[in-house]
Amino acid sequence: MLKSSQPPIVVGDRIVDLARETLRDGRGDVVPLRPRAWAVLRLLATRAGELVDKDEIMDEVWSDCEVTEDSLVQAIGDIRRALGDAGRSALKTVPRRGYMLVVDEKPSGDLVISGNTPRPSAVGEMTAPSTPRLSIMVLPFANIGGDPAQDYFVDGVTESLTTDLSRIAGSFVIARNTAFTFKGKAVNVRQIGRELNVRYVLEGSMQRGGNRFRLNAQLTDAETGSHVWAERFDKPAGDLLDMQDEIVSRLANTLNAELINAEARRAERSPRPDAMDLYFQGRACINKGVTRTFMAQARDFFMRALALDPGNVEAAVAAAQIDVSVGSAFLTDDSSVHFEAAEAALNKVLLHAPNHPRAHMLLGAVQMQSMRASRGIAECRQALLLDPNLADAHGFIGLGKFLLGRGEEVEEHIQEALRLSPRDTRAYLWYMFVGLGKLSISADHEAVDWFRRSIEFNRNHALSHFHFAAALALLGELKEARAAAAAGLVLDPSFTIRRYRTDARVDNPVYLAKRIRFYEGMRLAEVPEG
């Protein structure tokens, strides 16, 4: 603990008052900082002029919970903004190593450092530390089967889920050591929320009956006590470790989507949304589908988020995803412009956050569609090393195999994605990828089934309709094929076979030869030639 006699230090026009545990401006007013961001600043300030390793900062500041490096990047962004004009020059980043705070001389004796009252907000309210957005406590799951031998399995699910939820971008997860102090106790969710400063509490129970396992889980809003989401998983008992991995992956992926939706709903009610509020609204918009309208709305949210917080890694990655999606869906005549923009943005992100799984995955998606399919697959495999639950990376690997002319290999990768996240918001794309693979090997009936599943899951993706139309037409189902093409044109009136043909993105002769059937099917379905 810092002693009260420790003198304050000056950073530009800000004062890091270590004795009073506050950041102040030249008038002595408190500049609000979230508790973790303040802890990072305090550590850097006590070692001003010295490079502090990022791992050391993580160990010191987040010792009681499990988070990704993105939490540190977000805290650094908060500090830079709080330091005002001096933020970028005073807080130095040494890529892949750590951070250094460069300070001015210590303040003179007549410098005003007074007052302990938080600074009023624009509407006259006092600023108080806010509850982190994606903050969650995973209570130990209950073993209700009465078999003590199953305790280790139930505890293993709790521990693994705690670790995997910490991989969700921007999440704050209470460490398992704290969580397990509540094992076997009656709990008040709202009290836990107040004491641990978390927004959500996840509870669950497991029961084994014969050769089946049943798991019940529910997510509760700790502020209101209302249920956000609940689900039951019922499956045959197999290899316990494999089953534990599957249960945890499915829960983590489902919770990721549910938490984004919950945060987006909160953000809609905010009269003054900040960067993360806008980010969550953009993510919720992406989940609706790939149309010009949804992409434009999502891009607007992310651009506004970046205007408020230029260092927001999640908003930068999500903005790059818009370019990837627009290019991948053939929504413009020159997708290369969007892929180039996405690649530049993602490389910039990875310079500062080299272990960001989604950034690696999206970079792989760009490479696959820019004549570098094998390299893109490798990038997606790197993303899976960083986050084994990233089901979408398996989906993109399947796309990569299709672009290499290996359509018969696509389905196995999509089945792995579906195993990890069977109701993923992106599953409609994965279904389409399998359909493409099937169509490329002339398994047209199977292709139709997969394209139909894609459209039933999410109708807001024109490219799925056009591929569905092509497959139906090749089977002679011309009436349904033309209806499918018409549905696609409602979503993307500018789509033409010419655009699809000239923007093939791959120079693999095997792939290009197989693609000729796609053009033939689209013509039969009366997709405009262009």
Coordinates of C-alpha atoms in Angstrom, one line a residue:
M1 CA 0.0 0.0 0.0
L2 CA 1.3 3.4 -0.9
K3 CA 2.1 5.7 2.1
S4 CA 0.1 8.9 2.4
S5 CA 3.4 10.9 2.5
Q6 CA 4.2 9.9 -1.1
P7 CA 4.3 13.1 -3.1
P8 CA 2.1 13.7 -6.2
I9 CA 3.7 13.9 -9.7
V10 CA 2.8 16.0 -12.7
V11 CA 1.9 14.7 -16.1
G12 CA 1.2 17.6 -18.4
D13 CA -1.7 19.5 -16.8
R14 CA -2.7 16.5 -14.7
I15 CA -1.6 15.5 -11.2
V16 CA -1.3 11.9 -10.2
D17 CA -2.0 12.2 -6.4
L18 CA -0.7 8.9 -5.1
A19 CA -1.5 9.8 -1.5
R20 CA -5.2 10.4 -2.1
E21 CA -5.4 7.7 -4.8
T22 CA -6.8 10.2 -7.4
L23 CA -6.0 11.8 -10.7
R24 CA -6.6 15.6 -10.6
D25 CA -6.5 18.5 -13.0
G26 CA -4.6 21.7 -12.3
R27 CA -7.6 23.1 -10.3
G28 CA -7.6 20.1 -8.0
D29 CA -10.8 18.6 -9.4
V30 CA -10.9 14.8 -9.7
V31 CA -10.6 13.3 -13.2
P32 CA -12.7 10.1 -13.1
L33 CA -11.0 6.8 -13.8
R34 CA -12.3 3.3 -13.4
P35 CA -10.7 1.3 -10.5
R36 CA -8.5 -1.0 -12.7
A37 CA -7.4 1.9 -14.9
W38 CA -6.4 3.8 -11.8
A39 CA -4.5 0.8 -10.5
V40 CA -2.5 0.6 -13.8
L41 CA -1.8 4.3 -13.6
R42 CA -0.7 4.1 -10.0
L43 CA 1.7 1.3 -10.8
L44 CA 3.2 3.2 -13.8
A45 CA 3.4 6.4 -11.7
T46 CA 5.3 4.7 -8.9
R47 CA 7.9 3.6 -11.5
A48 CA 7.8 6.7 -13.7
G49 CA 10.4 6.7 -16.4
E50 CA 10.8 2.9 -16.2
L51 CA 9.5 0.3 -18.6
V52 CA 6.9 -1.9 -16.8
D53 CA 6.4 -5.3 -18.4
K54 CA 2.8 -5.9 -19.5
D55 CA 2.7 -9.3 -17.8
E56 CA 3.7 -7.7 -14.5
I57 CA 0.9 -5.2 -14.9
M58 CA -1.6 -7.9 -15.5
D59 CA -0.4 -9.9 -12.5
E60 CA -0.5 -6.9 -10.3
V61 CA -3.8 -5.3 -11.4
W62 CA -5.9 -8.3 -12.3
S63 CA -4.6 -10.8 -9.7
D64 CA -8.2 -11.5 -8.5
C65 CA -9.7 -12.3 -11.8
E66 CA -9.0 -13.8 -15.2
V67 CA -9.0 -11.5 -18.2
T68 CA -7.3 -11.2 -21.5
E69 CA -4.6 -8.7 -22.5
D70 CA -7.4 -6.7 -24.2
S71 CA -8.4 -5.5 -20.7
L72 CA -5.0 -3.9 -20.2
V73 CA -5.2 -2.3 -23.7
Q74 CA -8.6 -0.8 -22.8
A75 CA -7.3 0.5 -19.4
I76 CA -4.3 2.1 -21.2
G77 CA -6.8 3.8 -23.5
D78 CA -8.8 5.1 -20.5
I79 CA -5.7 6.5 -18.9
R80 CA -4.6 8.3 -22.1
R81 CA -7.9 10.0 -22.4
A82 CA -7.9 10.9 -18.7
L83 CA -4.5 12.4 -19.0
G84 CA -5.8 14.8 -21.7
D85 CA -3.4 16.5 -24.1
A86 CA -0.4 14.8 -22.5
G87 CA -1.9 11.3 -22.7
R88 CA -0.3 10.1 -25.9
S89 CA 3.2 11.6 -25.4
A90 CA 3.4 10.8 -21.7
L91 CA 2.2 7.2 -21.8
K92 CA 4.6 5.3 -24.0
T93 CA 3.9 1.9 -25.5
V94 CA 6.8 -0.5 -26.2
P95 CA 5.2 -3.1 -28.6
R96 CA 5.0 -6.6 -27.2
R97 CA 6.9 -5.6 -24.0
G98 CA 5.1 -3.0 -21.8
Y99 CA 4.4 0.6 -21.0
M100 CA 6.3 3.6 -19.6
L101 CA 5.0 6.8 -18.0
V102 CA 7.1 9.9 -18.7
V103 CA 6.4 12.5 -16.0
D104 CA 7.3 16.1 -15.4
E105 CA 8.9 17.6 -12.3
K106 CA 7.1 17.1 -9.0
P107 CA 4.6 19.9 -8.2
S108 CA 5.7 22.9 -6.3
G109 CA 4.3 23.6 -2.8
D110 CA 1.7 26.1 -3.9
L111 CA 0.1 23.8 -6.5
V112 CA -3.5 23.2 -5.6
I113 CA -4.2 19.6 -4.7
S114 CA -7.3 19.7 -2.6
G115 CA -10.8 18.4 -2.2
N116 CA -11.9 14.8 -2.1
T117 CA -15.3 15.3 -3.8
P118 CA -15.8 13.5 -7.1
R119 CA -16.3 15.9 -10.0
P120 CA -19.9 16.6 -11.0
S121 CA -21.0 15.3 -14.4
A122 CA -22.7 17.4 -17.1
V123 CA -26.1 17.0 -15.4
G124 CA -24.8 17.7 -11.9
E125 CA -24.6 14.1 -10.7
M126 CA -21.5 12.8 -8.9
T127 CA -19.2 10.5 -10.9
A128 CA -18.8 7.1 -9.2
P129 CA -16.9 4.0 -10.3
S130 CA -19.1 2.2 -12.7
T131 CA -19.7 -1.5 -12.8
P132 CA -17.6 -3.1 -15.7
R133 CA -19.9 -3.9 -18.6
L134 CA -19.1 -7.6 -19.3
S135 CA -18.4 -8.3 -15.6
I136 CA -19.5 -11.7 -14.5
M137 CA -19.3 -14.1 -11.5
V138 CA -19.5 -17.8 -12.3
L139 CA -20.9 -19.4 -9.1
P140 CA -19.8 -23.0 -8.5
F141 CA -22.2 -25.3 -10.3
A142 CA -24.2 -27.5 -8.0
N143 CA -24.0 -31.3 -8.2
I144 CA -27.6 -32.3 -7.6
G145 CA -27.2 -35.9 -8.5
G146 CA -26.2 -36.9 -5.0
D147 CA -23.0 -38.7 -6.2
P148 CA -19.9 -37.2 -4.6
A149 CA -17.8 -38.8 -7.3
Q150 CA -19.2 -36.3 -9.8
D151 CA -18.0 -33.3 -7.8
Y152 CA -14.7 -33.1 -9.6
F153 CA -16.5 -33.0 -13.0
V154 CA -18.9 -30.3 -11.9
D155 CA -16.1 -28.2 -10.4
G156 CA -14.1 -28.7 -13.6
V157 CA -16.9 -27.3 -15.7
T158 CA -17.1 -24.3 -13.4
E159 CA -13.4 -23.6 -13.5
S160 CA -13.1 -24.1 -17.3
L161 CA -16.1 -21.9 -17.9
T162 CA -14.5 -19.2 -15.7
T163 CA -11.4 -19.3 -17.9
D164 CA -13.2 -19.4 -21.2
L165 CA -15.5 -16.6 -20.4
S166 CA -12.5 -14.4 -19.7
R167 CA -11.6 -14.8 -23.4
I168 CA -14.7 -12.8 -24.4
A169 CA -13.6 -9.4 -25.6
G170 CA -13.8 -6.8 -22.9
S171 CA -15.0 -9.3 -20.2
F172 CA -14.2 -9.1 -16.5
V173 CA -14.5 -12.4 -14.7
I174 CA -14.2 -12.9 -11.0
A175 CA -11.4 -15.5 -10.3
R176 CA -12.3 -19.0 -9.4
N177 CA -10.7 -18.7 -5.9
T178 CA -13.2 -16.0 -5.0
A179 CA -16.1 -17.8 -6.7
F180 CA -15.5 -21.1 -4.8
T181 CA -15.9 -19.4 -1.4
F182 CA -19.6 -19.4 -2.3
K183 CA -19.7 -23.2 -3.0
G184 CA -22.6 -24.9 -1.3
K185 CA -24.0 -21.6 0.2
A186 CA -27.3 -19.9 -0.4
V187 CA -26.5 -16.7 -2.3
N188 CA -28.2 -13.4 -3.0
V189 CA -27.4 -12.5 -6.5
R190 CA -28.0 -8.7 -6.1
Q191 CA -25.8 -8.7 -3.0
I192 CA -23.0 -10.5 -4.9
G193 CA -23.3 -7.8 -7.6
R194 CA -22.9 -5.0 -5.1
E195 CA -20.0 -6.6 -3.2
L196 CA -18.0 -7.7 -6.2
N197 CA -19.1 -4.9 -8.6
V198 CA -20.3 -7.3 -11.3
R199 CA -23.3 -6.9 -13.7
Y200 CA -24.1 -10.6 -14.2
V201 CA -24.0 -13.8 -12.2
L202 CA -24.1 -17.3 -13.8
E203 CA -25.5 -20.1 -11.8
G204 CA -25.9 -23.8 -12.8
S205 CA -26.5 -27.3 -11.7
M206 CA -25.5 -30.7 -13.1
Q207 CA -27.1 -34.1 -12.7
R208 CA -26.1 -37.5 -14.0
G209 CA -28.8 -40.1 -14.5
G210 CA -27.7 -43.4 -15.9
N211 CA -25.8 -42.7 -19.1
R212 CA -26.9 -39.1 -19.5
F213 CA -25.8 -35.7 -18.1
R214 CA -28.2 -32.8 -17.7
L215 CA -26.9 -29.3 -17.1
N216 CA -29.1 -26.3 -16.2
A217 CA -27.7 -22.8 -16.4
Q218 CA -29.1 -19.3 -15.9
L219 CA -27.6 -15.9 -16.3
T220 CA -29.0 -13.2 -13.9
D221 CA -28.7 -9.4 -14.1
A222 CA -27.2 -8.7 -10.7
E223 CA -28.6 -5.1 -10.6
T224 CA -32.2 -6.1 -11.0
G225 CA -32.2 -9.8 -10.1
S226 CA -34.0 -10.6 -13.4
H227 CA -33.1 -13.5 -15.6
V228 CA -31.3 -12.7 -18.8
W229 CA -31.0 -16.2 -20.2
A230 CA -31.6 -19.8 -19.2
E231 CA -30.9 -23.1 -20.9
R232 CA -30.8 -26.8 -20.4
F233 CA -28.2 -29.1 -21.9
D234 CA -29.0 -32.8 -22.1
K235 CA -26.6 -35.2 -23.7
P236 CA -25.2 -38.8 -23.4
A237 CA -22.4 -39.4 -21.1
G238 CA -19.2 -40.1 -23.0
D239 CA -15.5 -39.3 -22.3
L240 CA -15.8 -36.9 -19.4
L241 CA -13.0 -34.6 -20.5
D242 CA -14.3 -34.3 -24.1
M243 CA -17.8 -33.8 -22.8
Q244 CA -16.6 -31.1 -20.3
D245 CA -14.8 -29.3 -23.2
E246 CA -18.0 -29.4 -25.3
I247 CA -20.3 -28.2 -22.6
V248 CA -18.0 -25.3 -21.7
S249 CA -17.5 -24.3 -25.3
R250 CA -21.2 -24.3 -26.0
L251 CA -21.9 -22.3 -22.8
A252 CA -19.2 -19.8 -23.5
N253 CA -20.2 -19.2 -27.1
T254 CA -23.9 -18.9 -26.2
L255 CA -23.2 -16.5 -23.3
N256 CA -21.0 -14.4 -25.5
A257 CA -24.0 -13.7 -27.8
E258 CA -26.4 -13.3 -24.9
L259 CA -24.1 -10.8 -23.1
I260 CA -23.7 -8.7 -26.3
N261 CA -27.4 -8.6 -26.7
A262 CA -27.9 -7.6 -23.1
E263 CA -25.3 -4.9 -23.2
A264 CA -26.8 -3.6 -26.5
R265 CA -30.2 -3.3 -24.8
R266 CA -28.6 -1.4 -21.9
A267 CA -26.8 0.9 -24.3
E268 CA -30.0 1.8 -26.2
R269 CA -31.4 3.2 -22.9
S270 CA -28.3 5.4 -22.3
P271 CA -28.8 9.1 -22.9
R272 CA -25.1 9.6 -23.4
P273 CA -23.6 6.4 -24.9
D274 CA -19.9 6.0 -24.6
A275 CA -17.5 4.1 -26.9
M276 CA -18.3 0.6 -25.5
D277 CA -22.1 1.3 -25.5
L278 CA -21.7 2.1 -29.2
Y279 CA -19.6 -1.0 -29.8
F280 CA -22.2 -3.3 -28.3
Q281 CA -24.9 -1.7 -30.4
G282 CA -22.8 -2.2 -33.5
R283 CA -22.1 -5.9 -32.7
A284 CA -25.8 -6.5 -32.2
C285 CA -26.4 -4.9 -35.6
I286 CA -23.8 -7.2 -37.3
N287 CA -25.7 -10.2 -35.8
K288 CA -28.8 -9.3 -37.8
G289 CA -27.3 -10.2 -41.1
V290 CA -25.2 -9.0 -44.0
T291 CA -27.1 -6.3 -45.9
R292 CA -26.1 -2.8 -47.0
T293 CA -28.4 -1.3 -44.3
F294 CA -27.2 -3.4 -41.4
M295 CA -23.5 -3.0 -42.4
A296 CA -23.9 0.8 -42.7
Q297 CA -25.6 1.0 -39.3
A298 CA -23.0 -1.2 -37.7
R299 CA -20.1 0.8 -39.3
D300 CA -21.7 4.1 -38.0
F301 CA -21.7 2.7 -34.4
F302 CA -18.1 1.6 -34.7
M303 CA -16.9 4.9 -36.2
R304 CA -18.7 6.8 -33.5
A305 CA -17.1 4.6 -30.9
L306 CA -13.6 5.1 -32.4
A307 CA -14.2 8.9 -32.5
L308 CA -14.8 8.9 -28.8
D309 CA -12.0 6.4 -28.1
P310 CA -9.4 6.0 -30.9
G311 CA -7.6 3.3 -28.9
N312 CA -10.7 1.0 -28.6
V313 CA -9.3 -2.3 -29.9
E314 CA -12.7 -4.0 -30.0
A315 CA -14.3 -1.3 -32.0
A316 CA -11.4 -1.3 -34.5
V317 CA -11.6 -5.0 -35.0
A318 CA -15.4 -4.8 -35.4
A319 CA -15.0 -2.0 -38.0
A320 CA -12.6 -4.1 -39.9
Q321 CA -15.1 -7.0 -39.8
I322 CA -17.6 -4.7 -41.7
D323 CA -15.1 -4.4 -44.5
V324 CA -14.5 -8.1 -44.5
S325 CA -18.3 -8.8 -44.6
V326 CA -19.0 -6.3 -47.4
G327 CA -16.2 -7.7 -49.5
S328 CA -17.1 -11.3 -48.8
A329 CA -20.7 -10.8 -49.7
F330 CA -20.0 -9.2 -53.1
L331 CA -21.9 -6.1 -52.1
T332 CA -19.6 -3.9 -54.3
D333 CA -18.0 -4.2 -57.7
D334 CA -14.5 -3.9 -56.1
S335 CA -14.2 -6.0 -53.0
S336 CA -10.4 -5.5 -53.0
V337 CA -10.8 -2.0 -51.6
H338 CA -12.6 -3.3 -48.6
F339 CA -10.2 -6.2 -48.1
E340 CA -7.2 -3.9 -48.3
A341 CA -8.8 -1.5 -45.7
A342 CA -9.6 -4.4 -43.4
E343 CA -6.1 -5.8 -43.7
A344 CA -4.5 -2.5 -42.9
A345 CA -6.7 -2.0 -39.9
L346 CA -6.2 -5.5 -38.5
N347 CA -2.4 -5.3 -38.9
K348 CA -2.5 -2.1 -36.9
V349 CA -4.6 -3.7 -34.2
L350 CA -2.2 -6.7 -34.0
L351 CA 0.8 -4.4 -33.6
H352 CA -0.7 -3.3 -30.3
A353 CA -2.7 -6.4 -29.3
P354 CA -0.7 -9.3 -30.9
N355 CA -2.8 -12.0 -29.2
H356 CA -6.2 -10.8 -30.3
P357 CA -7.9 -14.0 -31.6
R358 CA -10.6 -12.3 -33.7
A359 CA -8.1 -10.0 -35.3
H360 CA -6.0 -13.0 -36.4
M361 CA -9.2 -14.8 -37.7
L362 CA -10.4 -11.9 -39.7
L363 CA -7.0 -11.3 -41.1
G364 CA -7.0 -14.9 -42.2
A365 CA -10.4 -14.4 -43.9
V366 CA -9.0 -11.5 -45.8
Q367 CA -5.9 -13.4 -46.9
M368 CA -8.1 -16.4 -48.1
Q369 CA -10.0 -14.0 -50.4
S370 CA -6.8 -12.2 -51.6
M371 CA -5.0 -15.1 -53.3
R372 CA -3.5 -16.4 -50.0
A373 CA -5.8 -19.1 -48.9
S374 CA -3.2 -21.3 -47.3
R375 CA -1.8 -18.4 -45.3
G376 CA -5.3 -17.4 -44.3
I377 CA -6.0 -20.9 -42.9
A378 CA -2.8 -20.7 -40.9
E379 CA -3.9 -17.4 -39.5
C380 CA -7.2 -18.9 -38.4
R381 CA -5.4 -21.8 -36.8
Q382 CA -3.3 -19.2 -34.8
A383 CA -6.6 -17.6 -33.7
L384 CA -7.7 -21.1 -32.4
L385 CA -4.5 -21.5 -30.4
L386 CA -5.4 -18.2 -28.7
D387 CA -9.1 -19.0 -28.2
P388 CA -10.1 -22.7 -28.7
N389 CA -13.7 -21.7 -28.5
L390 CA -13.6 -19.4 -31.5
A391 CA -16.0 -21.4 -33.6
D392 CA -16.0 -18.9 -36.4
A393 CA -12.3 -19.7 -37.1
H394 CA -13.3 -23.3 -37.9
G395 CA -15.9 -21.8 -40.3
F396 CA -13.4 -19.7 -42.1
I397 CA -11.0 -22.7 -42.4
G398 CA -13.8 -24.5 -44.2
L399 CA -14.1 -21.5 -46.5
G400 CA -10.4 -21.6 -47.1
K401 CA -10.6 -25.3 -48.1
F402 CA -13.3 -24.5 -50.6
L403 CA -11.2 -21.7 -52.1
L404 CA -8.3 -24.2 -52.5
G405 CA -10.6 -26.4 -54.6
R406 CA -11.0 -28.9 -51.8
G407 CA -14.8 -28.8 -51.4
E408 CA -15.0 -32.3 -50.1
E409 CA -13.1 -31.2 -46.9
V410 CA -15.4 -28.2 -46.0
E411 CA -18.0 -30.0 -44.0
E412 CA -15.7 -31.5 -41.4
H413 CA -14.6 -28.0 -40.3
I414 CA -18.1 -26.6 -40.2
Q415 CA -19.2 -29.6 -38.1
E416 CA -16.5 -28.7 -35.6
A417 CA -17.7 -25.1 -35.5
L418 CA -21.3 -26.3 -34.9
R419 CA -20.1 -28.6 -32.2
L420 CA -18.6 -25.7 -30.3
S421 CA -21.5 -23.3 -31.1
P422 CA -24.6 -25.0 -32.6
R423 CA -26.7 -21.8 -32.5
D424 CA -24.1 -19.3 -33.3
T425 CA -25.3 -16.0 -34.8
R426 CA -22.8 -16.7 -37.7
A427 CA -24.0 -20.3 -38.4
Y428 CA -25.9 -19.2 -41.5
L429 CA -22.5 -18.4 -43.1
W430 CA -21.1 -21.8 -42.1
Y431 CA -24.1 -23.6 -43.7
M432 CA -23.4 -21.6 -46.9
F433 CA -19.8 -22.6 -46.9
V434 CA -20.7 -26.3 -46.8
G435 CA -23.2 -25.7 -49.6
L436 CA -20.5 -24.2 -51.6
G437 CA -18.2 -27.2 -51.0
K438 CA -21.0 -29.6 -52.0
L439 CA -21.9 -27.6 -55.1
S440 CA -18.2 -27.6 -56.2
I441 CA -18.1 -31.4 -56.2
S442 CA -21.5 -31.7 -57.9
A443 CA -23.3 -33.0 -54.8
D444 CA -26.2 -30.7 -55.7
H445 CA -28.9 -32.3 -53.6
E446 CA -26.8 -31.9 -50.5
A447 CA -25.8 -28.4 -51.5
V448 CA -29.5 -27.4 -51.7
D449 CA -30.1 -28.8 -48.2
W450 CA -27.2 -26.7 -46.7
F451 CA -28.2 -23.5 -48.5
R452 CA -31.8 -24.0 -47.4
R453 CA -30.5 -24.3 -43.8
S454 CA -28.5 -21.1 -44.2
I455 CA -31.5 -19.1 -45.4
E456 CA -33.8 -20.6 -42.7
F457 CA -31.3 -19.6 -40.0
N458 CA -30.9 -16.0 -41.3
R459 CA -32.7 -14.7 -44.4
N460 CA -30.7 -11.4 -44.4
H461 CA -27.8 -12.7 -46.6
A462 CA -28.3 -12.2 -50.3
L463 CA -25.4 -14.4 -51.3
S464 CA -27.0 -17.5 -49.7
H465 CA -30.1 -16.9 -51.8
F466 CA -28.1 -16.6 -55.0
H467 CA -26.2 -19.8 -54.3
F468 CA -29.4 -21.6 -53.3
A469 CA -30.9 -20.4 -56.6
A470 CA -27.9 -21.8 -58.6
A471 CA -28.1 -25.2 -56.9
L472 CA -31.9 -25.5 -57.4
A473 CA -31.5 -24.5 -61.1
L474 CA -28.8 -27.1 -61.7
L475 CA -31.3 -29.7 -60.3
G476 CA -34.0 -28.5 -62.7
E477 CA -36.1 -26.8 -60.0
L478 CA -36.4 -23.6 -62.0
K479 CA -39.5 -22.1 -60.4
E480 CA -38.1 -22.3 -56.9
A481 CA -34.7 -21.3 -58.2
R482 CA -36.1 -18.1 -59.7
A483 CA -38.0 -17.3 -56.5
A484 CA -34.7 -17.7 -54.5
A485 CA -32.9 -15.4 -56.9
A486 CA -35.7 -12.8 -56.6
A487 CA -35.4 -12.9 -52.8
G488 CA -31.7 -12.3 -53.1
L489 CA -32.2 -9.3 -55.4
V490 CA -34.5 -7.7 -52.9
L491 CA -31.6 -7.8 -50.4
D492 CA -29.0 -6.8 -53.0
P493 CA -30.5 -5.3 -56.2
S494 CA -27.0 -4.5 -57.6
F495 CA -25.8 -8.1 -57.7
T496 CA -24.8 -9.5 -61.1
I497 CA -23.1 -12.7 -62.4
R498 CA -20.5 -10.4 -63.9
R499 CA -19.6 -9.1 -60.5
Y500 CA -19.5 -12.6 -59.1
R501 CA -17.4 -13.9 -62.0
T502 CA -14.8 -11.1 -62.3
D503 CA -14.3 -10.9 -58.5
A504 CA -13.3 -14.5 -58.1
R505 CA -10.4 -13.6 -55.7
V506 CA -8.6 -16.9 -56.3
D507 CA -6.1 -18.0 -59.0
N508 CA -6.4 -21.7 -58.2
P509 CA -7.3 -23.3 -61.6
V510 CA -9.1 -26.3 -59.9
Y511 CA -11.4 -23.9 -58.0
L512 CA -12.0 -21.6 -61.0
A513 CA -12.9 -24.6 -63.2
K514 CA -15.5 -25.8 -60.6
R515 CA -16.9 -22.3 -60.3
I516 CA -18.2 -22.4 -63.9
R517 CA -21.2 -24.5 -62.7
F518 CA -22.1 -21.7 -60.3
Y519 CA -22.5 -19.2 -63.2
E520 CA -24.5 -21.7 -65.2
G521 CA -26.9 -22.2 -62.3
M522 CA -27.3 -18.5 -61.7
R523 CA -28.1 -17.9 -65.3
L524 CA -30.8 -20.6 -65.3
A525 CA -32.2 -18.9 -62.1
E526 CA -32.4 -15.6 -64.0
V527 CA -29.8 -13.8 -61.9
P528 CA -28.9 -10.6 -63.9
E529 CA -25.9 -11.1 -66.1
G530 CA -24.7 -7.5 -65.6

